[in-house]
């Protein structure tokens, strides 16, 4: 074998050793890049790290549910109220909820427990409103429920058991180790205060409009205000959560930097 052929072979072998053994797929655009785990269990330097979907992905996921659960029921109730009167509107509201359950069942989609509870709740509300012949009773009940939730958010803060953290655990597949971080716990305390304020404002606006405005004004103006408040709360929550995720995911690298700097000094 000639000298040139030997050099060519050695260079080829060196390049093959430098090339990664496996190629990773391109990351989906909807994910925020997080440091790679070091132990195969999602930990790096004793910290738990994960990837968070982008805000646009979250909004696109939530938009159909918002239309189905907020906008459509108001439109159905208002249209039936104008055409069929109060009792017809109550029947239409109940039929809308149960129709959604039947549609999911026929299509083979899962029917969540929350949807079943919502069906029971709207049935009770409609029965009480029909018995009292008052649309105010129908809308007053969920407003009082919102007040109770607002108080629960507020009470969870001095107890150091933020309700926002509990809801996040129920809704998102976030590792338990992540919640043990002090920065994360403090974030959920602040978010619990935020949602207590958002829901309390929701209650104040709803009660004032319910007793001072017509039902049509209440349905549309109040729905727009509540949707706006909710959007602001969600935007602030997601923005804050993304910040805290970045801080927590950077902690392993920050902790490893002094150790890496100390290693050459120790070797010297």
CSV table of C-alpha atoms in Angstrom, one decimal:
chain,number,residue,atom,x,y,z
A,1,UNK,CA,0.0,0.0,0.0
A,2,UNK,CA,1.4,3.4,-0.9
A,3,UNK,CA,2.0,6.3,1.5
A,4,UNK,CA,-0.9,8.4,0.0
A,5,UNK,CA,-3.3,5.5,0.3
A,6,UNK,CA,-2.3,5.0,4.0
A,7,UNK,CA,-2.9,8.7,4.8
A,8,UNK,CA,-6.3,8.5,3.0
A,9,UNK,CA,-7.3,5.5,5.0
A,10,UNK,CA,-6.2,7.0,8.3
A,11,UNK,CA,-8.1,10.2,7.7
A,12,UNK,CA,-11.2,8.2,6.7
A,13,UNK,CA,-11.0,6.2,9.9
A,14,UNK,CA,-10.6,9.4,12.0
A,15,UNK,CA,-13.6,11.0,10.4
A,16,UNK,CA,-15.7,7.9,11.0
A,17,UNK,CA,-14.7,8.0,14.7
A,18,UNK,CA,-15.6,11.6,15.0
A,19,UNK,CA,-19.0,11.2,13.4
A,20,UNK,CA,-21.9,10.7,15.9
A,21,UNK,CA,-23.0,7.1,16.2
A,22,UNK,CA,-26.6,8.0,15.9
A,23,UNK,CA,-28.3,11.0,14.3
A,24,UNK,CA,-31.1,12.7,16.2
A,25,UNK,CA,-34.2,13.8,14.4
A,26,UNK,CA,-34.9,17.5,14.0
A,27,UNK,CA,-36.8,18.9,16.9
A,28,UNK,CA,-40.5,19.8,16.3
A,29,UNK,CA,-41.0,23.5,16.0
A,30,UNK,CA,-43.6,23.4,18.7
A,31,UNK,CA,-41.1,22.5,21.4
A,32,UNK,CA,-38.7,24.6,23.4
A,33,UNK,CA,-35.3,23.0,23.5
A,34,UNK,CA,-34.1,21.8,26.9
A,35,UNK,CA,-30.8,20.4,28.0
A,36,UNK,CA,-30.4,16.7,27.2
A,37,UNK,CA,-30.7,14.4,30.2
A,38,UNK,CA,-27.5,12.8,31.5
A,39,UNK,CA,-28.8,9.7,33.2
A,40,UNK,CA,-31.5,8.5,30.8
A,41,UNK,CA,-34.3,9.4,33.3
A,42,UNK,CA,-34.8,13.1,32.5
A,43,UNK,CA,-32.3,14.3,35.1
A,44,UNK,CA,-29.1,16.4,34.6
A,45,UNK,CA,-27.0,17.2,37.5
A,46,UNK,CA,-29.8,16.3,39.9
A,47,UNK,CA,-32.4,18.5,38.2
A,48,UNK,CA,-35.4,17.5,36.2
A,49,UNK,CA,-35.7,19.0,32.7
A,50,UNK,CA,-38.4,18.8,30.0
A,51,UNK,CA,-39.6,20.5,26.9
A,52,UNK,CA,-42.6,22.9,26.8
A,53,UNK,CA,-44.9,23.5,23.8
A,54,UNK,CA,-45.0,26.9,22.3
A,55,UNK,CA,-47.8,29.3,23.1
A,56,UNK,CA,-49.2,29.1,19.6
A,57,UNK,CA,-49.4,25.3,19.9
A,58,UNK,CA,-51.2,25.6,23.2
A,59,UNK,CA,-53.7,28.2,21.9
A,60,UNK,CA,-54.5,26.1,18.8
A,61,UNK,CA,-55.1,23.2,21.0
A,62,UNK,CA,-57.4,25.2,23.3
A,63,UNK,CA,-59.3,27.2,20.7
A,64,UNK,CA,-61.8,24.4,19.6
A,65,UNK,CA,-62.5,23.7,23.2
A,66,UNK,CA,-63.1,27.4,23.9
A,67,UNK,CA,-65.5,27.7,21.1
A,68,UNK,CA,-67.3,24.5,22.0
A,69,UNK,CA,-67.5,25.2,25.8
A,70,UNK,CA,-67.9,29.0,25.9
A,71,UNK,CA,-69.0,30.6,22.6
A,72,UNK,CA,-71.4,28.0,21.3
A,73,UNK,CA,-73.4,27.5,24.5
A,74,UNK,CA,-74.0,31.3,24.7
A,75,UNK,CA,-75.0,31.4,21.0
A,76,UNK,CA,-77.4,28.5,21.4
A,77,UNK,CA,-79.0,29.9,24.6
A,78,UNK,CA,-79.4,33.4,23.1
A,79,UNK,CA,-80.9,32.1,19.8
A,80,UNK,CA,-83.4,29.9,21.6
A,81,UNK,CA,-84.3,32.7,24.0
A,82,UNK,CA,-85.1,35.0,21.2
A,83,UNK,CA,-87.2,32.3,19.4
A,84,UNK,CA,-88.6,30.0,22.0
A,85,UNK,CA,-88.5,32.0,25.3
A,86,UNK,CA,-86.8,31.2,28.6
A,87,UNK,CA,-88.0,27.6,28.9
A,88,UNK,CA,-87.0,26.8,25.3
A,89,UNK,CA,-83.6,28.3,25.9
A,90,UNK,CA,-83.1,26.2,29.0
A,91,UNK,CA,-84.1,23.1,27.0
A,92,UNK,CA,-81.7,24.1,24.2
A,93,UNK,CA,-78.8,24.6,26.7
A,94,UNK,CA,-79.3,21.1,28.2
A,95,UNK,CA,-79.7,19.6,24.8
A,96,UNK,CA,-76.5,21.1,23.6
A,97,UNK,CA,-74.5,19.5,26.4
A,98,UNK,CA,-76.1,16.1,26.1
A,99,UNK,CA,-75.8,16.3,22.3
A,100,UNK,CA,-72.1,16.8,22.7
A,101,UNK,CA,-71.9,13.7,24.9
A,102,UNK,CA,-73.9,11.6,22.4
A,103,UNK,CA,-71.8,12.9,19.5
A,104,UNK,CA,-68.6,11.8,21.2
A,105,UNK,CA,-70.1,8.4,22.1
A,106,UNK,CA,-71.2,7.8,18.5
A,107,UNK,CA,-67.9,8.8,17.1
A,108,UNK,CA,-66.0,6.6,19.5
A,109,UNK,CA,-64.4,9.6,21.3
A,110,UNK,CA,-63.8,9.4,25.0
A,111,UNK,CA,-66.3,11.3,27.2
A,112,UNK,CA,-64.5,12.9,30.1
A,113,UNK,CA,-65.7,12.9,33.7
A,114,UNK,CA,-65.6,16.8,33.6
A,115,UNK,CA,-68.0,16.8,30.7
A,116,UNK,CA,-70.4,14.5,32.6
A,117,UNK,CA,-70.2,16.7,35.6
A,118,UNK,CA,-70.9,19.7,33.4
A,119,UNK,CA,-74.0,17.9,32.1
A,120,UNK,CA,-75.3,17.3,35.6
A,121,UNK,CA,-74.6,20.9,36.6
A,122,UNK,CA,-76.4,22.4,33.6
A,123,UNK,CA,-79.4,20.1,34.2
A,124,UNK,CA,-79.7,21.3,37.8
A,125,UNK,CA,-79.3,24.9,36.8
A,126,UNK,CA,-81.9,24.6,34.1
A,127,UNK,CA,-84.4,22.9,36.5
A,128,UNK,CA,-84.0,25.6,39.2
A,129,UNK,CA,-84.3,28.4,36.6
A,130,UNK,CA,-87.5,26.7,35.1
A,131,UNK,CA,-89.0,26.3,38.6
A,132,UNK,CA,-88.4,30.0,39.5
A,133,UNK,CA,-89.0,31.3,36.0
A,134,UNK,CA,-85.9,33.4,36.2
A,135,UNK,CA,-82.9,33.5,33.9
A,136,UNK,CA,-80.9,35.2,36.7
A,137,UNK,CA,-81.0,32.0,38.7
A,138,UNK,CA,-79.6,30.1,35.8
A,139,UNK,CA,-76.6,32.4,35.4
A,140,UNK,CA,-76.1,33.1,39.1
A,141,UNK,CA,-75.2,29.6,40.1
A,142,UNK,CA,-72.0,29.3,38.0
A,143,UNK,CA,-71.0,32.8,39.1
A,144,UNK,CA,-71.2,31.7,42.8
A,145,UNK,CA,-69.1,28.6,41.8
A,146,UNK,CA,-66.5,30.9,40.3
A,147,UNK,CA,-66.4,32.9,43.5
A,148,UNK,CA,-65.8,29.7,45.5
A,149,UNK,CA,-62.9,28.7,43.1
A,150,UNK,CA,-61.4,32.2,43.5
A,151,UNK,CA,-61.4,31.8,47.3
A,152,UNK,CA,-59.8,28.4,47.0
A,153,UNK,CA,-57.0,29.8,44.9
A,154,UNK,CA,-56.5,32.6,47.5
A,155,UNK,CA,-56.6,30.3,50.5
A,156,UNK,CA,-54.0,27.9,49.0
A,157,UNK,CA,-51.3,30.6,49.1
A,158,UNK,CA,-50.9,31.1,52.9
A,159,UNK,CA,-51.1,27.3,53.2
A,160,UNK,CA,-48.1,27.1,50.9
A,161,UNK,CA,-50.0,24.5,48.8
A,162,UNK,CA,-50.8,26.5,45.6
A,163,UNK,CA,-53.9,25.3,43.8
A,164,UNK,CA,-52.4,26.3,40.5
A,165,UNK,CA,-49.7,23.7,41.0
A,166,UNK,CA,-52.3,21.0,41.7
A,167,UNK,CA,-54.2,21.9,38.5
A,168,UNK,CA,-50.9,21.9,36.5
A,169,UNK,CA,-50.2,18.4,37.8
A,170,UNK,CA,-53.6,17.2,36.7
A,171,UNK,CA,-53.5,18.7,33.3
A,172,UNK,CA,-49.9,18.4,32.1
A,173,UNK,CA,-47.5,15.5,32.1
A,174,UNK,CA,-44.8,17.3,34.1
A,175,UNK,CA,-42.4,15.3,36.2
A,176,UNK,CA,-42.9,15.5,40.0
A,177,UNK,CA,-39.2,16.3,40.5
A,178,UNK,CA,-39.7,19.6,38.7
A,179,UNK,CA,-42.2,20.8,41.3
A,180,UNK,CA,-39.8,20.3,44.1
A,181,UNK,CA,-37.7,23.2,42.8
A,182,UNK,CA,-38.0,26.3,45.1
A,183,UNK,CA,-38.3,28.7,42.2
A,184,UNK,CA,-41.1,26.6,40.6
A,185,UNK,CA,-43.0,26.5,43.9
A,186,UNK,CA,-42.7,30.3,44.3
A,187,UNK,CA,-44.0,30.7,40.7
A,188,UNK,CA,-47.1,28.7,41.4
A,189,UNK,CA,-47.8,30.7,44.5
A,190,UNK,CA,-47.8,33.9,42.5
A,191,UNK,CA,-49.9,32.3,39.7
A,192,UNK,CA,-52.5,31.2,42.3
A,193,UNK,CA,-52.8,34.8,43.5
A,194,UNK,CA,-53.1,35.9,39.8
A,195,UNK,CA,-56.0,33.5,39.1
A,196,UNK,CA,-57.7,34.4,42.3
A,197,UNK,CA,-57.7,38.0,41.2
A,198,UNK,CA,-58.8,37.1,37.6
A,199,UNK,CA,-61.7,35.0,38.9
A,200,UNK,CA,-62.8,37.6,41.5
A,201,UNK,CA,-62.9,40.2,38.8
A,202,UNK,CA,-64.9,37.8,36.7
A,203,UNK,CA,-67.4,37.5,39.6
A,204,UNK,CA,-67.7,41.2,40.1
A,205,UNK,CA,-68.3,41.9,36.4
A,206,UNK,CA,-70.8,39.1,36.2
A,207,UNK,CA,-72.9,40.0,39.2
A,208,UNK,CA,-73.0,43.7,38.3
A,209,UNK,CA,-74.2,43.0,34.7
A,210,UNK,CA,-76.6,40.2,35.8
A,211,UNK,CA,-78.5,42.5,38.1
A,212,UNK,CA,-78.2,45.8,36.1
A,213,UNK,CA,-78.3,44.8,32.4
A,214,UNK,CA,-80.5,42.8,30.2
A,215,UNK,CA,-79.9,39.1,29.6
A,216,UNK,CA,-78.7,39.7,26.0
A,217,UNK,CA,-76.2,42.4,27.2
A,218,UNK,CA,-75.1,40.0,30.0
A,219,UNK,CA,-74.6,37.1,27.6
A,220,UNK,CA,-72.4,38.9,25.0
A,221,UNK,CA,-70.6,41.8,26.9
A,222,UNK,CA,-69.9,39.6,29.9
A,223,UNK,CA,-68.7,36.7,27.8
A,224,UNK,CA,-66.3,39.1,26.0
A,225,UNK,CA,-65.0,40.6,29.2
A,226,UNK,CA,-64.5,37.2,30.8
A,227,UNK,CA,-62.8,35.8,27.7
A,228,UNK,CA,-60.4,38.8,27.7
A,229,UNK,CA,-59.6,38.4,31.4
A,230,UNK,CA,-59.0,34.7,30.9
A,231,UNK,CA,-56.8,35.3,27.9
A,232,UNK,CA,-54.6,37.8,29.9
A,233,UNK,CA,-54.4,35.3,32.8
A,234,UNK,CA,-53.4,32.5,30.4
A,235,UNK,CA,-50.8,34.7,28.6
A,236,UNK,CA,-49.2,35.8,31.8
A,237,UNK,CA,-49.2,32.3,33.2
A,238,UNK,CA,-47.6,30.7,30.1
A,239,UNK,CA,-45.0,33.5,29.8
A,240,UNK,CA,-44.1,33.2,33.5
A,241,UNK,CA,-43.9,29.4,33.2
A,242,UNK,CA,-41.7,29.5,30.2
A,243,UNK,CA,-39.3,31.8,32.1
A,244,UNK,CA,-39.2,29.5,35.1
A,245,UNK,CA,-38.6,26.5,32.9
A,246,UNK,CA,-35.6,28.3,31.2
A,247,UNK,CA,-34.2,29.2,34.6
A,248,UNK,CA,-34.6,25.7,36.0
A,249,UNK,CA,-33.2,24.0,32.9
A,250,UNK,CA,-30.1,26.3,33.0
A,251,UNK,CA,-29.3,25.3,36.7
A,252,UNK,CA,-27.5,22.1,35.8
A,253,UNK,CA,-25.2,24.0,33.3
A,254,UNK,CA,-24.6,26.8,35.8
A,255,UNK,CA,-23.7,24.3,38.6
A,256,UNK,CA,-21.4,22.3,36.2
A,257,UNK,CA,-19.4,25.4,35.2
A,258,UNK,CA,-17.6,26.0,38.5
A,259,UNK,CA,-16.8,22.3,38.7
A,260,UNK,CA,-15.4,22.3,35.1
A,261,UNK,CA,-13.3,25.4,36.0
A,262,UNK,CA,-12.0,23.8,39.2
A,263,UNK,CA,-10.9,20.6,37.4
A,264,UNK,CA,-7.9,22.1,35.5
A,265,UNK,CA,-6.8,23.9,38.7
A,266,UNK,CA,-6.9,20.7,40.7
A,267,UNK,CA,-4.9,18.9,38.0
A,268,UNK,CA,-2.3,21.7,38.0
